[in-house]
């Protein structure tokens, strides 16, 4: 979400958005670890190929999603809301 979109949300909607991101953190951490393991295995087994870099694209999107989660947290702190 963009910061402008976050400012339009009500306090309750913002809390719900944060709860969703909070539950996704463990899944995201697991997926990043899994994809790093796949990349390391692929490099050791086959060397550098196109499919070696394919999981890195997924890691990029997961990390980019985490920056959106940080924006939600900053908006919560700016509104002085407690969870």
mmCIF file with all atom_site columns, C-alpha atoms in Angstrom:
data_model
loop_
_atom_site.group_PDB
_atom_site.id
_atom_site.type_symbol
_atom_site.label_atom_id
_atom_site.label_alt_id
_atom_site.label_comp_id
_atom_site.label_asym_id
_atom_site.label_entity_id
_atom_site.label_seq_id
_atom_site.pdbx_PDB_ins_code
_atom_site.Cartn_x
_atom_site.Cartn_y
_atom_site.Cartn_z
_atom_site.occupancy
_atom_site.B_iso_or_equiv
_atom_site.pdbx_formal_charge
_atom_site.auth_seq_id
_atom_site.auth_comp_id
_atom_site.auth_asym_id
_atom_site.auth_atom_id
_atom_site.pdbx_PDB_model_num
ATOM 1  C CA . UNK A 1 1  ? 0.000  0.000   0.000   1.00 0.00 ? 1  UNK A CA 1
ATOM 2  C CA . UNK A 1 2  ? 1.096  3.521   -0.696  1.00 0.00 ? 2  UNK A CA 1
ATOM 3  C CA . UNK A 1 3  ? 1.443  5.959   2.225   1.00 0.00 ? 3  UNK A CA 1
ATOM 4  C CA . UNK A 1 4  ? -1.443 8.017   0.826   1.00 0.00 ? 4  UNK A CA 1
ATOM 5  C CA . UNK A 1 5  ? -3.679 4.946   0.892   1.00 0.00 ? 5  UNK A CA 1
ATOM 6  C CA . UNK A 1 6  ? -2.658 4.184   4.458   1.00 0.00 ? 6  UNK A CA 1
ATOM 7  C CA . UNK A 1 7  ? -3.636 7.658   5.613   1.00 0.00 ? 7  UNK A CA 1
ATOM 8  C CA . UNK A 1 8  ? -7.159 7.133   4.272   1.00 0.00 ? 8  UNK A CA 1
ATOM 9  C CA . UNK A 1 9  ? -7.706 3.985   6.336   1.00 0.00 ? 9  UNK A CA 1
ATOM 10 C CA . UNK A 1 10 ? -9.563 4.163   9.602   1.00 0.00 ? 10 UNK A CA 1
ATOM 11 C CA . UNK A 1 11 ? -7.791 3.144   12.790  1.00 0.00 ? 11 UNK A CA 1
ATOM 12 C CA . UNK A 1 12 ? -9.547 -0.225  12.867  1.00 0.00 ? 12 UNK A CA 1
ATOM 13 C CA . UNK A 1 13 ? -8.754 -0.969  9.209   1.00 0.00 ? 13 UNK A CA 1
ATOM 14 C CA . UNK A 1 14 ? -5.123 -0.082  9.834   1.00 0.00 ? 14 UNK A CA 1
ATOM 15 C CA . UNK A 1 15 ? -4.980 -2.436  12.808  1.00 0.00 ? 15 UNK A CA 1
ATOM 16 C CA . UNK A 1 16 ? -6.482 -5.228  10.712  1.00 0.00 ? 16 UNK A CA 1
ATOM 17 C CA . UNK A 1 17 ? -3.938 -4.608  7.948   1.00 0.00 ? 17 UNK A CA 1
ATOM 18 C CA . UNK A 1 18 ? -1.138 -4.828  10.500  1.00 0.00 ? 18 UNK A CA 1
ATOM 19 C CA . UNK A 1 19 ? -2.513 -8.086  11.920  1.00 0.00 ? 19 UNK A CA 1
ATOM 20 C CA . UNK A 1 20 ? -2.482 -9.604  8.424   1.00 0.00 ? 20 UNK A CA 1
ATOM 21 C CA . UNK A 1 21 ? 1.117  -8.562  7.854   1.00 0.00 ? 21 UNK A CA 1
ATOM 22 C CA . UNK A 1 22 ? 2.115  -9.807  11.280  1.00 0.00 ? 22 UNK A CA 1
ATOM 23 C CA . UNK A 1 23 ? 0.826  -13.295 10.553  1.00 0.00 ? 23 UNK A CA 1
ATOM 24 C CA . UNK A 1 24 ? 2.565  -13.322 7.170   1.00 0.00 ? 24 UNK A CA 1
ATOM 25 C CA . UNK A 1 25 ? 6.000  -12.583 8.630   1.00 0.00 ? 25 UNK A CA 1
ATOM 26 C CA . UNK A 1 26 ? 6.715  -16.187 9.570   1.00 0.00 ? 26 UNK A CA 1
ATOM 27 C CA . UNK A 1 27 ? 5.619  -17.428 6.178   1.00 0.00 ? 27 UNK A CA 1
ATOM 28 C CA . UNK A 1 28 ? 7.776  -14.829 4.439   1.00 0.00 ? 28 UNK A CA 1
ATOM 29 C CA . UNK A 1 29 ? 10.803 -15.717 6.564   1.00 0.00 ? 29 UNK A CA 1
ATOM 30 C CA . UNK A 1 30 ? 10.330 -19.406 5.794   1.00 0.00 ? 30 UNK A CA 1
ATOM 31 C CA . UNK A 1 31 ? 9.996  -18.759 2.055   1.00 0.00 ? 31 UNK A CA 1
ATOM 32 C CA . UNK A 1 32 ? 13.100 -16.571 1.923   1.00 0.00 ? 32 UNK A CA 1
ATOM 33 C CA . UNK A 1 33 ? 15.094 -19.275 3.701   1.00 0.00 ? 33 UNK A CA 1
ATOM 34 C CA . UNK A 1 34 ? 13.709 -21.946 1.415   1.00 0.00 ? 34 UNK A CA 1
ATOM 35 C CA . UNK A 1 35 ? 14.512 -19.982 -1.730  1.00 0.00 ? 35 UNK A CA 1
ATOM 36 C CA . UNK A 1 36 ? 18.038 -19.226 -0.518  1.00 0.00 ? 36 UNK A CA 1
ATOM 37 C CA . UNK A 1 37 ? 18.504 -22.940 0.103   1.00 0.00 ? 37 UNK A CA 1
ATOM 38 C CA . UNK A 1 38 ? 17.243 -23.735 -3.399  1.00 0.00 ? 38 UNK A CA 1
ATOM 39 C CA . UNK A 1 39 ? 19.654 -21.203 -4.909  1.00 0.00 ? 39 UNK A CA 1
ATOM 40 C CA . UNK A 1 40 ? 22.625 -22.588 -2.974  1.00 0.00 ? 40 UNK A CA 1
ATOM 41 C CA . UNK A 1 41 ? 21.716 -26.154 -3.919  1.00 0.00 ? 41 UNK A CA 1
ATOM 42 C CA . UNK A 1 42 ? 21.281 -25.204 -7.588  1.00 0.00 ? 42 UNK A CA 1
ATOM 43 C CA . UNK A 1 43 ? 24.637 -23.420 -7.686  1.00 0.00 ? 43 UNK A CA 1
ATOM 44 C CA . UNK A 1 44 ? 26.445 -26.356 -6.097  1.00 0.00 ? 44 UNK A CA 1
ATOM 45 C CA . UNK A 1 45 ? 24.699 -28.942 -8.248  1.00 0.00 ? 45 UNK A CA 1
ATOM 46 C CA . UNK A 1 46 ? 24.465 -27.240 -11.657 1.00 0.00 ? 46 UNK A CA 1
ATOM 47 C CA . UNK A 1 47 ? 26.381 -23.970 -11.478 1.00 0.00 ? 47 UNK A CA 1
ATOM 48 C CA . UNK A 1 48 ? 24.856 -20.660 -12.492 1.00 0.00 ? 48 UNK A CA 1
ATOM 49 C CA . UNK A 1 49 ? 21.890 -21.032 -14.836 1.00 0.00 ? 49 UNK A CA 1
ATOM 50 C CA . UNK A 1 50 ? 18.703 -19.108 -15.529 1.00 0.00 ? 50 UNK A CA 1
ATOM 51 C CA . UNK A 1 51 ? 16.787 -21.227 -13.042 1.00 0.00 ? 51 UNK A CA 1
ATOM 52 C CA . UNK A 1 52 ? 19.359 -20.430 -10.380 1.00 0.00 ? 52 UNK A CA 1
ATOM 53 C CA . UNK A 1 53 ? 18.305 -16.787 -10.440 1.00 0.00 ? 53 UNK A CA 1
ATOM 54 C CA . UNK A 1 54 ? 14.585 -17.526 -10.696 1.00 0.00 ? 54 UNK A CA 1
ATOM 55 C CA . UNK A 1 55 ? 14.071 -17.947 -6.896  1.00 0.00 ? 55 UNK A CA 1
ATOM 56 C CA . UNK A 1 56 ? 15.904 -14.662 -6.343  1.00 0.00 ? 56 UNK A CA 1
ATOM 57 C CA . UNK A 1 57 ? 13.044 -12.884 -8.103  1.00 0.00 ? 57 UNK A CA 1
ATOM 58 C CA . UNK A 1 58 ? 10.640 -14.283 -5.522  1.00 0.00 ? 58 UNK A CA 1
ATOM 59 C CA . UNK A 1 59 ? 12.954 -13.181 -2.713  1.00 0.00 ? 59 UNK A CA 1
ATOM 60 C CA . UNK A 1 60 ? 12.921 -9.651  -4.145  1.00 0.00 ? 60 UNK A CA 1
ATOM 61 C CA . UNK A 1 61 ? 9.119  -9.512  -4.098  1.00 0.00 ? 61 UNK A CA 1
ATOM 62 C CA . UNK A 1 62 ? 8.934  -10.897 -0.567  1.00 0.00 ? 62 UNK A CA 1
ATOM 63 C CA . UNK A 1 63 ? 11.399 -8.285  0.687   1.00 0.00 ? 63 UNK A CA 1
ATOM 64 C CA . UNK A 1 64 ? 9.527  -5.558  -1.172  1.00 0.00 ? 64 UNK A CA 1
ATOM 65 C CA . UNK A 1 65 ? 6.345  -6.690  0.572   1.00 0.00 ? 65 UNK A CA 1
ATOM 66 C CA . UNK A 1 66 ? 8.146  -6.365  3.899   1.00 0.00 ? 66 UNK A CA 1
ATOM 67 C CA . UNK A 1 67 ? 8.803  -2.681  3.177   1.00 0.00 ? 67 UNK A CA 1
ATOM 68 C CA . UNK A 1 68 ? 5.038  -2.259  2.789   1.00 0.00 ? 68 UNK A CA 1
ATOM 69 C CA . UNK A 1 69 ? 4.639  -3.870  6.193   1.00 0.00 ? 69 UNK A CA 1
ATOM 70 C CA . UNK A 1 70 ? 7.065  -1.336  7.639   1.00 0.00 ? 70 UNK A CA 1
ATOM 71 C CA . UNK A 1 71 ? 4.990  1.492   6.139   1.00 0.00 ? 71 UNK A CA 1
ATOM 72 C CA . UNK A 1 72 ? 1.908  0.169   7.927   1.00 0.00 ? 72 UNK A CA 1
ATOM 73 C CA . UNK A 1 73 ? 3.830  0.023   11.199  1.00 0.00 ? 73 UNK A CA 1
ATOM 74 C CA . UNK A 1 74 ? 5.095  3.600   10.757  1.00 0.00 ? 74 UNK A CA 1
ATOM 75 C CA . UNK A 1 75 ? 1.553  4.814   10.121  1.00 0.00 ? 75 UNK A CA 1
ATOM 76 C CA . UNK A 1 76 ? 0.390  3.069   13.301  1.00 0.00 ? 76 UNK A CA 1
ATOM 77 C CA . UNK A 1 77 ? 3.157  4.777   15.242  1.00 0.00 ? 77 UNK A CA 1
ATOM 78 C CA . UNK A 1 78 ? 2.386  8.146   13.636  1.00 0.00 ? 78 UNK A CA 1
ATOM 79 C CA . UNK A 1 79 ? -1.230 7.849   14.794  1.00 0.00 ? 79 UNK A CA 1
ATOM 80 C CA . UNK A 1 80 ? -0.002 6.787   18.225  1.00 0.00 ? 80 UNK A CA 1
ATOM 81 C CA . UNK A 1 81 ? -2.077 3.597   18.133  1.00 0.00 ? 81 UNK A CA 1
ATOM 82 C CA . UNK A 1 82 ? -1.271 0.638   20.338  1.00 0.00 ? 82 UNK A CA 1
ATOM 83 C CA . UNK A 1 83 ? -1.875 -2.940  19.322  1.00 0.00 ? 83 UNK A CA 1
#
